[in-house]
């Protein structure tokens, strides 16, 4: 059986104190909307997340799915809200982003130096900038169009094995995270 997740992550640098406040803000948002609830059946292999689907979890999905009741009993369907900086990788979904101005594929330097800029982003903490080979637009990697590219940052909210999330919920999470944000859809 395969797994998937959707992670919404803040890309801007933040201090540990700021990250802690943001994590609490995201928790408050999702608890107030009853999208999540404390995981009272936490288990390292079955339900490892601190949060589980809450009583209003159905309101968090983009459209009704006939398998939602089965989803509630699925292993690893929790939510993690993490204040530590991590690499968020799409795993099997990995693909280069596209230019938001002209939709051209990422510049050659993106793919040719992938390991180098990723290591630099991880160690130095600055989101890399890329320039489109076709139209000349320049912007940080989080502003390029893709849900299937690697991002680094914190805090992050990860939904494991949920049906597609509503754009309204994603927007509310991004606003609560503040700053520049991105999302990564992973499959493994």
Tab-separated table of C-alpha atoms in Angstrom:
chain	number	residue	atom	x	y	z
A	1	UNK	CA	0.000	0.000	0.000
A	2	UNK	CA	1.330	3.443	-0.849
A	3	UNK	CA	1.273	6.554	1.305
A	4	UNK	CA	0.905	10.219	0.461
A	5	UNK	CA	1.001	13.524	2.277
A	6	UNK	CA	0.431	17.213	1.733
A	7	UNK	CA	2.732	19.606	3.569
A	8	UNK	CA	2.284	23.369	3.798
A	9	UNK	CA	5.525	24.982	4.932
A	10	UNK	CA	6.840	28.451	5.720
A	11	UNK	CA	9.961	29.173	3.681
A	12	UNK	CA	11.144	32.392	5.350
A	13	UNK	CA	13.619	32.205	8.192
A	14	UNK	CA	12.115	32.496	11.645
A	15	UNK	CA	13.528	32.363	15.144
A	16	UNK	CA	12.694	29.453	17.455
A	17	UNK	CA	10.400	31.769	19.447
A	18	UNK	CA	8.552	32.859	16.286
A	19	UNK	CA	8.223	29.252	15.123
A	20	UNK	CA	6.732	28.236	18.482
A	21	UNK	CA	4.120	31.021	18.241
A	22	UNK	CA	3.293	30.049	14.658
A	23	UNK	CA	2.896	26.366	15.577
A	24	UNK	CA	0.477	27.335	18.345
A	25	UNK	CA	-1.408	29.578	15.904
A	26	UNK	CA	-1.803	26.746	13.393
A	27	UNK	CA	-2.906	24.363	16.151
A	28	UNK	CA	-5.444	26.923	17.380
A	29	UNK	CA	-6.777	27.430	13.848
A	30	UNK	CA	-7.235	23.714	13.145
A	31	UNK	CA	-8.643	22.992	16.614
A	32	UNK	CA	-11.093	25.909	16.415
A	33	UNK	CA	-12.344	24.619	13.054
A	34	UNK	CA	-12.447	21.091	14.538
A	35	UNK	CA	-10.363	19.819	11.627
A	36	UNK	CA	-8.024	18.099	14.114
A	37	UNK	CA	-8.271	16.661	17.611
A	38	UNK	CA	-5.599	15.305	19.971
A	39	UNK	CA	-4.661	11.776	18.962
A	40	UNK	CA	-5.844	9.626	21.862
A	41	UNK	CA	-4.805	6.392	20.151
A	42	UNK	CA	-1.248	7.289	19.266
A	43	UNK	CA	0.871	4.333	18.215
A	44	UNK	CA	4.309	4.446	16.577
A	45	UNK	CA	3.360	2.138	13.714
A	46	UNK	CA	-0.431	2.660	13.371
A	47	UNK	CA	-1.117	6.319	14.309
A	48	UNK	CA	2.196	8.129	14.931
A	49	UNK	CA	0.922	11.730	14.673
A	50	UNK	CA	0.016	13.885	17.681
A	51	UNK	CA	-3.170	14.992	15.916
A	52	UNK	CA	-5.967	13.007	14.274
A	53	UNK	CA	-8.924	13.968	12.112
A	54	UNK	CA	-11.362	16.015	14.179
A	55	UNK	CA	-15.170	16.007	14.193
A	56	UNK	CA	-15.311	18.553	11.328
A	57	UNK	CA	-12.551	16.974	9.218
A	58	UNK	CA	-14.987	16.576	6.313
A	59	UNK	CA	-15.074	20.385	6.004
A	60	UNK	CA	-11.334	20.363	5.319
A	61	UNK	CA	-11.535	18.385	2.089
A	62	UNK	CA	-11.961	19.885	-1.363
A	63	UNK	CA	-14.989	17.793	-2.244
A	64	UNK	CA	-16.873	14.901	-0.686
A	65	UNK	CA	-15.329	11.473	-1.162
A	66	UNK	CA	-17.308	8.274	-0.720
A	67	UNK	CA	-14.406	6.658	1.125
A	68	UNK	CA	-14.171	9.274	3.901
A	69	UNK	CA	-15.508	6.949	6.633
A	70	UNK	CA	-12.894	4.343	5.672
A	71	UNK	CA	-10.228	7.081	5.735
A	72	UNK	CA	-11.030	7.748	9.398
A	73	UNK	CA	-9.988	4.170	10.217
A	74	UNK	CA	-6.905	4.117	7.988
A	75	UNK	CA	-3.429	3.813	9.471
A	76	UNK	CA	-1.276	6.938	9.506
A	77	UNK	CA	-4.005	9.452	8.681
A	78	UNK	CA	-2.912	12.029	11.232
A	79	UNK	CA	-1.619	15.566	11.092
A	80	UNK	CA	1.823	16.761	12.169
A	81	UNK	CA	2.486	20.400	13.040
A	82	UNK	CA	6.242	20.786	13.291
A	83	UNK	CA	8.277	23.820	14.282
A	84	UNK	CA	11.666	22.374	13.301
A	85	UNK	CA	13.261	23.130	9.953
A	86	UNK	CA	13.177	20.167	7.553
A	87	UNK	CA	13.575	19.263	3.914
A	88	UNK	CA	10.133	18.464	2.502
A	89	UNK	CA	10.604	16.191	-0.500
A	90	UNK	CA	7.895	14.877	-2.830
A	91	UNK	CA	9.682	11.487	-3.007
A	92	UNK	CA	8.130	9.640	-6.003
A	93	UNK	CA	6.303	12.802	-7.148
A	94	UNK	CA	9.533	14.780	-7.653
A	95	UNK	CA	9.466	17.097	-10.655
A	96	UNK	CA	11.041	20.422	-11.501
A	97	UNK	CA	8.812	23.494	-11.079
A	98	UNK	CA	7.622	25.793	-13.853
A	99	UNK	CA	7.995	29.524	-14.323
A	100	UNK	CA	4.948	31.372	-12.945
A	101	UNK	CA	5.167	33.928	-15.780
A	102	UNK	CA	5.503	31.782	-18.908
A	103	UNK	CA	5.131	28.173	-17.638
A	104	UNK	CA	8.536	27.181	-19.008
A	105	UNK	CA	10.345	24.330	-17.317
A	106	UNK	CA	12.789	25.214	-14.559
A	107	UNK	CA	16.119	26.503	-15.833
A	108	UNK	CA	18.885	24.051	-16.611
A	109	UNK	CA	20.836	25.239	-13.564
A	110	UNK	CA	17.975	23.963	-11.357
A	111	UNK	CA	18.465	20.386	-12.473
A	112	UNK	CA	22.221	20.516	-13.192
A	113	UNK	CA	23.102	21.834	-9.726
A	114	UNK	CA	20.203	20.320	-7.732
A	115	UNK	CA	22.367	18.827	-4.992
A	116	UNK	CA	24.514	21.960	-4.680
A	117	UNK	CA	21.717	24.533	-4.278
A	118	UNK	CA	19.743	22.191	-2.040
A	119	UNK	CA	22.764	21.723	0.246
A	120	UNK	CA	23.385	25.496	0.255
A	121	UNK	CA	19.720	26.156	1.140
A	122	UNK	CA	19.880	23.599	3.931
A	123	UNK	CA	23.146	24.860	5.445
A	124	UNK	CA	22.903	28.631	4.828
A	125	UNK	CA	19.126	28.896	5.154
A	126	UNK	CA	18.503	31.253	2.226
A	127	UNK	CA	15.884	30.216	-0.312
A	128	UNK	CA	17.600	29.985	-3.728
A	129	UNK	CA	16.681	32.286	-6.611
A	130	UNK	CA	16.345	31.041	-10.180
A	131	UNK	CA	15.941	32.890	-13.473
A	132	UNK	CA	13.737	31.505	-16.225
A	133	UNK	CA	15.711	30.551	-19.334
A	134	UNK	CA	12.813	31.656	-21.577
A	135	UNK	CA	11.302	34.889	-20.211
A	136	UNK	CA	13.980	36.044	-17.744
A	137	UNK	CA	11.668	36.137	-14.689
A	138	UNK	CA	13.621	35.695	-11.436
A	139	UNK	CA	12.226	34.538	-8.136
A	140	UNK	CA	12.804	32.304	-5.125
A	141	UNK	CA	12.145	28.600	-5.667
A	142	UNK	CA	8.985	28.710	-3.534
A	143	UNK	CA	7.444	31.158	-6.029
A	144	UNK	CA	7.914	28.743	-8.937
A	145	UNK	CA	4.833	26.663	-9.784
A	146	UNK	CA	4.829	23.121	-8.456
A	147	UNK	CA	3.426	21.015	-5.675
A	148	UNK	CA	5.920	18.288	-6.510
A	149	UNK	CA	9.267	19.999	-5.859
A	150	UNK	CA	11.477	20.012	-2.799
A	151	UNK	CA	11.138	22.828	-0.226
A	152	UNK	CA	12.945	23.597	3.030
A	153	UNK	CA	11.460	25.480	5.938
A	154	UNK	CA	9.561	25.644	9.212
A	155	UNK	CA	7.003	25.539	10.629
A	156	UNK	CA	5.172	22.968	8.542
A	157	UNK	CA	1.790	21.259	8.652
A	158	UNK	CA	1.568	17.765	7.136
A	159	UNK	CA	-1.661	15.880	6.452
A	160	UNK	CA	-1.043	12.154	5.973
A	161	UNK	CA	-3.251	10.184	3.580
A	162	UNK	CA	-6.096	12.734	3.627
A	163	UNK	CA	-8.393	13.303	0.662
A	164	UNK	CA	-7.478	16.468	-1.293
A	165	UNK	CA	-7.687	19.467	1.035
A	166	UNK	CA	-9.905	22.470	0.354
A	167	UNK	CA	-8.240	25.580	-1.075
A	168	UNK	CA	-9.898	27.578	1.725
A	169	UNK	CA	-8.146	25.486	4.377
A	170	UNK	CA	-4.784	25.683	2.579
A	171	UNK	CA	-5.141	29.480	2.348
A	172	UNK	CA	-5.990	29.764	6.062
A	173	UNK	CA	-2.945	27.647	6.976
A	174	UNK	CA	-0.683	29.741	4.735
A	175	UNK	CA	-1.984	32.955	6.279
A	176	UNK	CA	-1.379	31.584	9.771
A	177	UNK	CA	2.144	30.432	8.850
A	178	UNK	CA	2.804	33.935	7.492
A	179	UNK	CA	5.604	34.995	5.170
A	180	UNK	CA	6.466	33.032	2.053
A	181	UNK	CA	4.947	29.563	1.978
A	182	UNK	CA	4.824	26.589	-0.311
A	183	UNK	CA	3.290	23.163	-0.442
A	184	UNK	CA	4.698	19.753	-1.243
A	185	UNK	CA	2.642	16.726	-2.268
A	186	UNK	CA	4.574	13.552	-1.469
A	187	UNK	CA	3.988	9.951	-2.502
A	188	UNK	CA	5.946	6.893	-1.451
